[in-house]
Tab-separated table of C-alpha atoms and ligand atoms in Angstrom:
chain	number	residue	atom	x	y	z
A	242	UNK	CA	58.973	88.681	89.989
A	243	UNK	CA	58.648	92.530	89.335
A	244	UNK	CA	55.214	94.042	90.072
A	245	UNK	CA	54.307	96.346	87.560
A	246	UNK	CA	51.931	99.490	87.762
A	247	UNK	CA	50.510	100.805	84.452
A	248	UNK	CA	49.263	104.667	84.221
A	249	UNK	CA	46.779	105.133	81.585
A	250	UNK	CA	44.515	108.181	80.821
A	251	UNK	CA	42.417	106.941	77.668
A	252	UNK	CA	41.486	103.667	75.840
A	253	UNK	CA	43.888	101.455	76.885
A	254	UNK	CA	45.011	99.072	74.217
A	255	UNK	CA	48.708	99.412	74.835
A	256	UNK	CA	47.716	98.561	78.800
A	257	UNK	CA	45.796	95.658	77.428
A	258	UNK	CA	48.821	94.543	75.018
A	259	UNK	CA	51.378	94.621	78.091
A	260	UNK	CA	48.979	92.814	80.499
A	261	UNK	CA	48.278	90.005	77.555
A	262	UNK	CA	51.948	89.852	77.018
A	263	UNK	CA	52.950	89.273	80.678
A	264	UNK	CA	50.173	86.869	81.354
A	265	UNK	CA	51.760	83.412	82.681
A	266	UNK	CA	55.121	85.152	82.410
A	267	UNK	CA	56.859	84.286	85.937
A	268	UNK	CA	59.069	87.404	85.104
A	269	UNK	CA	56.340	90.252	85.804
A	270	UNK	CA	53.302	90.682	87.621
A	271	UNK	CA	50.964	93.437	86.269
A	272	UNK	CA	49.373	94.234	89.654
A	273	UNK	CA	47.370	97.537	89.163
A	274	UNK	CA	46.275	99.955	86.594
A	275	UNK	CA	45.828	103.413	87.421
A	276	UNK	CA	43.702	106.350	85.932
A	277	UNK	CA	43.087	110.084	86.242
A	278	UNK	CA	40.074	109.576	84.003
A	279	UNK	CA	36.999	107.862	85.366
A	280	UNK	CA	35.333	107.543	81.699
A	281	UNK	CA	38.610	105.851	80.228
A	282	UNK	CA	37.898	102.629	78.422
A	283	UNK	CA	40.933	101.243	80.171
A	284	UNK	CA	38.660	100.591	83.190
A	285	UNK	CA	36.546	98.278	81.404
A	286	UNK	CA	39.629	96.778	79.915
A	287	UNK	CA	40.948	96.355	83.434
A	288	UNK	CA	37.763	94.408	84.818
A	289	UNK	CA	37.588	92.183	81.668
A	290	UNK	CA	41.294	91.136	82.241
A	291	UNK	CA	40.727	91.030	86.124
A	292	UNK	CA	43.461	93.648	87.018
A	293	UNK	CA	42.267	95.939	89.977
A	294	UNK	CA	42.068	99.674	88.409
A	295	UNK	CA	42.367	102.853	90.902
A	296	UNK	CA	40.853	106.192	89.642
A	297	UNK	CA	42.424	109.007	91.170
A	298	UNK	CA	42.136	112.993	90.955
A	299	UNK	CA	44.750	115.930	91.169
A	300	UNK	CA	44.739	115.928	94.818
A	301	UNK	CA	45.582	112.055	95.104
A	302	UNK	CA	48.334	112.336	92.895
A	303	UNK	CA	50.256	115.736	93.760
A	304	UNK	CA	48.612	117.160	96.781
A	305	UNK	CA	48.421	113.884	98.862
A	306	UNK	CA	50.703	111.289	98.985
A	307	UNK	CA	47.738	108.648	98.347
A	308	UNK	CA	49.206	107.136	94.813
A	309	UNK	CA	52.637	107.181	96.197
A	310	UNK	CA	51.556	105.071	99.137
A	311	UNK	CA	49.610	102.870	97.003
A	312	UNK	CA	52.651	101.988	94.832
A	313	UNK	CA	54.920	101.364	97.969
A	314	UNK	CA	52.019	99.488	99.857
A	315	UNK	CA	51.803	97.004	96.727
A	316	UNK	CA	55.500	96.755	96.412
A	317	UNK	CA	55.635	98.073	92.911
A	318	UNK	CA	58.780	97.735	91.478
A	319	UNK	CA	58.493	99.320	87.561
A	320	UNK	CA	55.842	101.902	86.311
A	321	UNK	CA	54.616	102.002	82.687
A	322	UNK	CA	52.928	104.938	81.304
A	323	UNK	CA	50.768	103.847	78.219
A	324	UNK	CA	48.670	106.918	77.168
A	325	UNK	CA	48.964	108.779	80.234
A	326	UNK	CA	49.076	112.609	79.887
A	327	UNK	CA	49.773	114.186	83.636
A	328	UNK	CA	53.160	114.840	84.528
A	329	UNK	CA	54.738	112.016	87.427
A	330	UNK	CA	55.235	114.081	90.619
A	331	UNK	CA	58.723	114.447	92.130
A	332	UNK	CA	58.289	112.315	94.790
A	333	UNK	CA	57.426	109.274	92.476
A	334	UNK	CA	60.073	110.080	90.220
A	335	UNK	CA	62.757	110.051	92.809
A	336	UNK	CA	61.422	107.095	94.365
A	337	UNK	CA	61.533	105.186	91.176
A	338	UNK	CA	64.465	106.743	89.352
A	339	UNK	CA	65.084	104.755	85.944
A	340	UNK	CA	62.212	102.632	86.665
A	341	UNK	CA	59.553	104.677	85.035
A	342	UNK	CA	58.987	104.282	81.073
A	343	UNK	CA	56.668	106.237	78.703
A	344	UNK	CA	55.755	105.459	75.068
A	345	UNK	CA	55.366	108.652	72.900
A	346	UNK	CA	53.574	108.290	69.258
A	347	UNK	CA	56.589	110.158	67.549
A	348	UNK	CA	60.213	110.536	67.236
A	349	UNK	CA	60.950	112.339	70.042
A	350	UNK	CA	62.591	115.097	70.793
A	351	UNK	CA	60.596	116.163	67.941
A	352	UNK	CA	56.517	116.234	68.597
A	353	UNK	CA	57.036	116.315	72.477
A	354	UNK	CA	56.238	118.247	75.464
A	355	UNK	CA	52.994	119.458	77.458
A	356	UNK	CA	49.666	119.192	75.805
A	357	UNK	CA	51.276	116.614	72.808
A	358	UNK	CA	49.418	113.357	72.961
A	359	UNK	CA	47.385	110.975	71.244
A	360	UNK	CA	45.866	112.569	67.666
A	361	UNK	CA	47.736	116.237	68.360
A	362	UNK	CA	50.994	114.820	67.791
A	363	UNK	CA	49.928	112.939	64.633
A	364	UNK	CA	48.171	116.040	63.171
A	365	UNK	CA	51.289	118.012	63.983
A	366	UNK	CA	53.408	115.459	62.136
A	367	UNK	CA	51.097	115.834	59.039
A	368	UNK	CA	50.763	119.381	59.126
A	369	UNK	CA	54.646	119.531	58.933
A	370	UNK	CA	54.728	117.235	55.954
A	371	UNK	CA	56.990	114.867	57.719
A	372	UNK	CA	58.042	111.863	55.682
A	373	UNK	CA	58.613	109.454	59.089
A	374	UNK	CA	57.046	109.405	62.270
A	375	UNK	CA	57.200	106.618	64.730
A	376	UNK	CA	57.432	105.501	68.492
A	377	UNK	CA	59.787	106.586	71.276
A	378	UNK	CA	60.146	104.465	74.527
A	379	UNK	CA	62.011	106.771	77.009
A	380	UNK	CA	62.766	106.807	80.830
A	381	UNK	CA	60.583	109.198	82.824
A	382	UNK	CA	61.632	112.426	84.541
A	383	UNK	CA	60.400	115.835	86.141
A	384	UNK	CA	59.829	117.155	82.287
A	385	UNK	CA	57.028	116.167	79.531
A	386	UNK	CA	59.190	113.377	77.066
A	387	UNK	CA	62.543	114.482	78.112
A	388	UNK	CA	64.066	111.346	80.007
A	389	UNK	CA	66.598	109.358	78.326
A	390	UNK	CA	65.751	107.224	75.333
A	391	UNK	CA	65.881	103.715	75.237
A	392	UNK	CA	64.092	102.731	71.864
A	393	UNK	CA	62.723	104.138	68.755
A	394	UNK	CA	60.841	102.830	65.791
A	395	UNK	CA	59.876	104.387	62.479
A	396	UNK	CA	57.155	104.204	60.194
A	397	UNK	CA	56.548	106.074	56.991
A	398	UNK	CA	53.952	109.111	56.587
A	399	UNK	CA	52.174	108.821	53.231
A	400	UNK	CA	50.645	111.996	51.402
A	401	UNK	CA	47.301	110.686	52.011
A	402	UNK	CA	47.815	109.952	55.723
A	403	UNK	CA	45.483	111.069	58.347
A	404	UNK	CA	45.935	111.501	61.837
A	405	UNK	CA	43.654	108.141	62.072
A	406	UNK	CA	45.636	106.437	59.895
A	407	UNK	CA	49.129	107.666	61.151
A	408	UNK	CA	47.921	106.881	64.527
A	409	UNK	CA	47.393	103.243	63.244
A	410	UNK	CA	50.466	102.469	62.106
A	411	UNK	CA	52.218	103.930	64.989
A	412	UNK	CA	49.819	102.275	67.637
A	413	UNK	CA	50.993	98.872	65.246
A	414	UNK	CA	54.428	99.679	66.379
A	415	UNK	CA	53.706	100.164	70.052
A	416	UNK	CA	52.075	96.906	69.949
A	417	UNK	CA	54.919	95.207	68.384
A	418	UNK	CA	57.736	96.468	70.445
A	419	UNK	CA	56.688	98.227	74.031
A	420	UNK	CA	56.117	94.650	75.958
A	421	UNK	CA	59.567	93.354	74.725
A	422	UNK	CA	61.417	96.587	75.583
A	423	UNK	CA	59.890	96.258	79.066
A	424	UNK	CA	60.758	92.830	79.395
A	425	UNK	CA	64.471	93.559	78.383
A	426	UNK	CA	64.403	96.762	80.818
A	427	UNK	CA	63.312	94.671	83.626
A	428	UNK	CA	65.886	91.600	82.591
A	429	UNK	CA	68.656	94.079	82.655
A	430	UNK	CA	67.743	95.345	86.131
A	431	UNK	CA	68.709	94.916	89.650
A	432	UNK	CA	65.180	95.276	90.890
A	433	UNK	CA	63.489	91.858	90.259
A	434	UNK	CA	63.762	89.002	92.500
B	260	LIG	C1	49.438	105.923	72.650
B	260	LIG	O1	49.457	106.223	71.196
B	260	LIG	C2	50.621	106.659	73.197
B	260	LIG	O2	51.837	106.512	72.465
B	260	LIG	C3	49.829	107.811	73.425
B	260	LIG	O3	48.517	108.048	73.557
B	260	LIG	C4	48.203	106.495	73.074
B	260	LIG	C5	47.297	105.962	73.884
B	260	LIG	O4	46.767	104.780	73.291
B	260	LIG	N1	50.827	108.451	74.466
B	260	LIG	C6	51.101	109.885	74.525
B	260	LIG	O5	50.505	110.448	73.594
B	260	LIG	C7	51.702	110.688	75.712
B	260	LIG	N2	52.200	111.895	75.027
B	260	LIG	P1	45.918	103.603	74.290
B	260	LIG	O6	45.383	104.370	75.276
B	260	LIG	O7	45.054	102.797	72.992
B	260	LIG	O8	47.167	102.697	74.639
């Protein structure tokens, strides 16, 4: 059984979808949610789903080892970034090499990097008159959106699309694929017992 932690900064609809997917599943246990945002709706979702949620600040993540220590003491095997907008620090990257995945709401390597999250990504895609967008699930390294790509899926961008309508299409792909991609990685890995 692999213990999973999810990091989220906002609504947490992906976090909820992943939790629901794995509930009752013997291979994975979603043990903790972490958020940097005390106003994030993911906190409410965690409460409703009975998952412990830890709110942290920059110091907890980057200065002290507080978050790192919580991960280790809870025997977390695998980390999922689901709408998390801060960079993961080196100590966590090193301890969890190829055991942290992120979902990005566009087809990386395009439309990634610092500051590219949520509707900002969809607005840039529409402003550039792209015909396609989609999702990218990738391993996480020290740089924003640059780790090895694991999976991508596409959707079309229509002429009349707004950032909101494109976000809906992208979210649909995220809900469809993210949990099963995580499950496949866990099945192919050495770190579950
Ligand atoms: C998702 O679309 C995710 O791909 C995106 O934030 C949204 C979070 O939605 N992530 C990024 O932009 C990371 N650069 P949610 O909180 O409802 O799951």
